[in-house]
Amino acid sequence: DRGTRTRSAPAIASELQAIGGSFSGFADGNHLALQTQFLPRDWARGLDLVADCLLHPSFPAEAIDAQRRVLLDRVRLAGDDPARAARQLFREALWPQHPFRLDPLGSAEALATLGRIRLLDHYRRRYPVSQLVLTVVGDVDPGRIVATLTALFSDAASPAPSAELPPEPAHAEPVAVFRTAGRDVAEVMLGYPGAPARDPDRLAAEVLAEILSAEGGRLKSALGGASPLAYRVE
């Protein structure tokens, strides 16, 4: 919602207000998403705005600079956090080659080099329309929605081939890593690699994790006498 080739951020905000709509973005290690809401009578206008933001983002330099300052402040504040340091050690040991090993918050050095051109290039290469998943919920005609979206995205560029990620090494025995810190606290993390997205055991593993770690789960019940601040299950 910060701007496209033909719409400025204020123009997008004004159009959203006119159709009673809203935009919100979110992301994690596996996906990037744009969530929108608008009144059913304005669905065509809303989808046109969605397509413009997905296909033609401008990534204004001033918006990038403002967000960079916010992230740099977070990196500085998190520098002395033992829990964050433990999670980072855990990621690096579990995924020595996969991008999951990288700190999601980033580093001051990486953020300093992240500019408009690099963001645009990364977005175009890594988030092609061919990989887009769209869900629509509301009082609309599915056939008209599909026809409209097909027309809106008909000129989307073909994606570049994705690079294959290197396979992670198999460990024959447990891996332990340590780091000392000058604070009167100890953080311990224990974990295993999970099932890949297309693994037939993935759903069963997710059910097991929910049974063990959810509020009132078996693991929390077993640790009922422990302080809730002393452990966390993910």
Coordinates of C-alpha atoms in Angstrom, one line a residue:
D1 CA 0.0 0.0 0.0
R2 CA 3.0 2.3 -0.3
G3 CA 2.6 3.0 -4.0
T4 CA 2.6 1.6 -7.5
R5 CA 3.7 2.9 -10.9
T6 CA 0.5 4.8 -11.3
R7 CA -0.9 5.2 -7.7
S8 CA 0.8 7.0 -4.8
A9 CA 0.3 5.9 -1.2
P10 CA -2.3 8.7 -0.6
A11 CA -4.1 7.7 -3.8
I12 CA -4.3 4.1 -2.7
A13 CA -5.6 5.1 0.8
S14 CA -8.2 7.4 -0.8
E15 CA -9.4 4.7 -3.1
L16 CA -9.6 2.2 -0.2
Q17 CA -11.6 4.6 1.8
A18 CA -14.0 5.2 -1.1
I19 CA -14.8 1.5 -1.3
G20 CA -14.8 0.8 2.4
G21 CA -11.7 -1.3 2.0
S22 CA -8.5 -2.1 3.9
F23 CA -5.1 -3.6 3.0
S24 CA -2.7 -5.5 5.4
G25 CA 0.4 -7.4 4.6
F26 CA 2.2 -10.1 6.5
A27 CA 5.0 -12.5 5.9
D28 CA 7.0 -15.3 7.6
G29 CA 9.8 -17.7 6.5
N30 CA 7.5 -19.5 4.1
H31 CA 5.2 -17.0 2.5
L32 CA 4.3 -13.4 1.7
A33 CA 0.7 -12.4 1.7
L34 CA -1.6 -9.4 1.1
Q35 CA -5.0 -9.5 2.8
T36 CA -7.8 -7.1 1.6
Q37 CA -11.3 -6.3 2.5
F38 CA -13.9 -4.3 0.7
L39 CA -17.7 -4.2 0.1
P40 CA -19.1 -6.8 -2.3
R41 CA -20.6 -4.2 -4.6
D42 CA -17.1 -2.8 -5.2
W43 CA -15.3 -6.1 -5.7
A44 CA -14.2 -5.3 -9.3
R45 CA -12.6 -2.0 -8.2
G46 CA -11.0 -3.7 -5.2
L47 CA -9.5 -6.4 -7.3
D48 CA -8.1 -3.9 -9.8
L49 CA -6.4 -2.2 -6.9
V50 CA -5.1 -5.5 -5.5
A51 CA -3.7 -6.5 -9.0
D52 CA -1.9 -3.1 -9.3
C53 CA -0.3 -3.4 -5.9
L54 CA 0.9 -7.0 -6.7
L55 CA 2.1 -6.4 -10.3
H56 CA 3.4 -2.9 -10.2
P57 CA 4.8 -2.0 -6.7
S58 CA 7.1 1.0 -6.8
F59 CA 8.8 0.5 -3.4
P60 CA 9.3 4.2 -2.9
A61 CA 12.8 5.0 -1.6
E62 CA 11.6 7.2 1.2
A63 CA 9.3 4.4 2.5
I64 CA 12.2 1.9 2.4
D65 CA 14.5 4.3 4.3
A66 CA 11.9 4.8 7.0
Q67 CA 11.4 1.1 7.4
R68 CA 15.1 0.5 7.4
R69 CA 15.5 2.9 10.4
V70 CA 12.8 1.0 12.3
L71 CA 14.4 -2.4 11.6
L72 CA 17.9 -1.1 12.6
D73 CA 16.5 0.1 15.9
R74 CA 15.0 -3.4 16.5
V75 CA 18.3 -5.0 15.6
R76 CA 20.2 -2.8 18.1
L77 CA 17.6 -3.5 20.9
A78 CA 17.7 -7.2 20.3
G79 CA 21.5 -7.4 20.4
D80 CA 21.7 -8.3 24.1
D81 CA 18.7 -10.6 24.2
P82 CA 19.9 -14.1 25.3
A83 CA 16.7 -15.8 24.0
R84 CA 17.2 -14.3 20.5
A85 CA 20.9 -15.4 20.6
A86 CA 19.8 -19.0 21.5
R87 CA 17.2 -19.1 18.7
Q88 CA 19.9 -17.9 16.2
L89 CA 22.4 -20.6 17.3
F90 CA 19.6 -23.2 17.1
R91 CA 18.7 -22.1 13.5
E92 CA 22.3 -22.2 12.4
A93 CA 22.9 -25.7 13.8
L94 CA 19.6 -27.1 12.4
W95 CA 19.8 -25.6 8.9
P96 CA 23.5 -25.0 8.1
Q97 CA 22.8 -24.3 4.4
H98 CA 19.1 -23.5 4.1
P99 CA 18.0 -19.8 4.3
F100 CA 16.1 -20.7 7.5
R101 CA 19.4 -20.4 9.2
L102 CA 19.4 -16.6 8.8
D103 CA 18.0 -14.3 11.4
P104 CA 14.5 -13.1 10.3
L105 CA 15.2 -9.7 11.8
G106 CA 18.3 -9.3 9.6
S107 CA 21.6 -7.7 10.4
A108 CA 22.7 -4.1 10.4
E109 CA 25.1 -4.9 7.6
A110 CA 22.5 -6.5 5.4
L111 CA 19.9 -3.8 6.1
A112 CA 22.4 -1.1 5.1
T113 CA 22.7 -2.5 1.6
L114 CA 19.0 -3.2 1.0
G115 CA 17.8 -0.5 -1.4
R116 CA 14.9 0.0 -3.8
I117 CA 16.5 -1.8 -6.8
R118 CA 17.5 -4.9 -4.8
L119 CA 14.0 -5.1 -3.4
L120 CA 12.3 -4.8 -6.7
D121 CA 14.6 -7.4 -8.3
H122 CA 14.0 -9.8 -5.4
Y123 CA 10.3 -9.4 -5.5
R124 CA 10.1 -10.0 -9.3
R125 CA 12.3 -13.0 -9.2
R126 CA 11.0 -14.7 -6.0
Y127 CA 7.3 -13.8 -6.1
P128 CA 6.0 -14.5 -9.6
V129 CA 2.3 -14.5 -10.3
S130 CA 2.5 -18.2 -11.3
Q131 CA 3.0 -19.0 -7.6
L132 CA 0.2 -16.8 -6.4
V133 CA -2.6 -18.4 -4.3
L134 CA -5.8 -16.5 -4.1
T135 CA -8.8 -17.0 -1.8
V136 CA -12.0 -15.1 -2.0
V137 CA -14.8 -15.2 0.6
G138 CA -18.0 -13.2 0.2
D139 CA -21.2 -12.6 -1.7
V140 CA -19.6 -12.7 -5.2
D141 CA -20.0 -14.7 -8.4
P142 CA -17.0 -17.1 -8.7
G143 CA -17.1 -17.2 -12.5
R144 CA -17.0 -13.4 -12.8
I145 CA -14.2 -13.2 -10.2
V146 CA -12.1 -15.8 -12.2
A147 CA -12.7 -14.0 -15.5
T148 CA -11.7 -10.6 -14.0
L149 CA -8.5 -12.0 -12.4
T150 CA -7.5 -13.7 -15.6
A151 CA -7.8 -10.4 -17.4
L152 CA -6.0 -8.5 -14.7
F153 CA -3.0 -10.8 -14.6
S154 CA -2.8 -11.8 -18.3
D155 CA 0.3 -9.6 -18.9
A156 CA 2.3 -10.8 -15.9
A157 CA 5.8 -11.8 -16.8
S158 CA 6.9 -15.4 -16.7
P159 CA 9.0 -16.3 -13.6
A160 CA 12.7 -17.0 -13.7
P161 CA 13.6 -20.6 -12.8
S162 CA 14.0 -21.0 -9.0
A163 CA 17.4 -22.1 -7.7
E164 CA 17.4 -25.5 -6.0
L165 CA 18.3 -25.3 -2.3
P166 CA 21.2 -27.5 -1.3
P167 CA 20.3 -30.6 0.7
E168 CA 20.9 -30.4 4.5
P169 CA 23.5 -32.8 5.9
A170 CA 22.1 -35.7 7.9
H171 CA 23.5 -35.9 11.4
A172 CA 24.5 -39.2 12.8
E173 CA 24.4 -38.0 16.4
P174 CA 23.1 -35.0 18.4
V175 CA 24.6 -31.6 17.7
A176 CA 25.3 -29.2 20.6
V177 CA 26.4 -25.6 20.4
F178 CA 27.1 -23.1 23.1
R179 CA 27.7 -19.4 23.5
T180 CA 28.6 -17.5 26.7
A181 CA 26.9 -14.2 27.7
G182 CA 27.6 -11.7 30.4
R183 CA 24.1 -11.9 31.9
D184 CA 22.7 -13.9 34.8
V185 CA 20.5 -16.1 32.7
A186 CA 20.7 -19.3 30.7
E187 CA 18.7 -20.2 27.6
V188 CA 18.4 -23.8 26.5
M189 CA 16.8 -24.9 23.2
L190 CA 16.1 -28.5 22.2
G191 CA 14.5 -29.4 18.9
Y192 CA 14.4 -31.5 15.7
P193 CA 13.9 -30.8 12.0
G194 CA 10.3 -30.9 11.0
A195 CA 8.7 -32.6 8.1
P196 CA 9.0 -30.8 4.7
A197 CA 5.9 -29.2 3.2
R198 CA 5.1 -32.2 0.9
D199 CA 6.1 -34.9 3.3
P200 CA 3.2 -37.3 4.0
D201 CA 3.9 -37.2 7.7
R202 CA 3.7 -33.4 8.0
L203 CA 0.0 -33.2 9.0
A204 CA 0.5 -36.0 11.6
A205 CA 3.5 -34.1 13.0
E206 CA 1.4 -30.9 13.2
V207 CA -1.4 -32.7 15.1
L208 CA 1.2 -34.1 17.5
A209 CA 2.7 -30.7 18.1
E210 CA -0.7 -29.2 18.8
I211 CA -1.5 -32.0 21.3
L212 CA 1.8 -31.4 23.1
S213 CA 2.3 -27.7 23.0
A214 CA -1.2 -26.0 22.8
E215 CA -2.6 -24.3 25.9
G216 CA -3.5 -27.2 28.2
G217 CA -1.5 -29.6 26.1
R218 CA 0.2 -32.7 27.5
L219 CA 3.7 -31.3 27.7
K220 CA 2.5 -28.2 29.5
S221 CA 0.4 -30.4 31.8
A222 CA 3.5 -32.5 32.5
L223 CA 5.4 -29.4 33.4
G224 CA 2.6 -28.0 35.5
G225 CA 4.7 -27.3 38.5
A226 CA 7.2 -25.3 36.5
S227 CA 7.1 -21.5 36.2
P228 CA 5.4 -20.5 32.9
L229 CA 8.2 -18.1 32.3
A230 CA 10.8 -20.9 32.4
Y231 CA 9.9 -22.7 29.2
R232 CA 8.1 -22.3 25.9
V233 CA 7.0 -24.9 23.4
E234 CA 6.7 -24.1 19.7

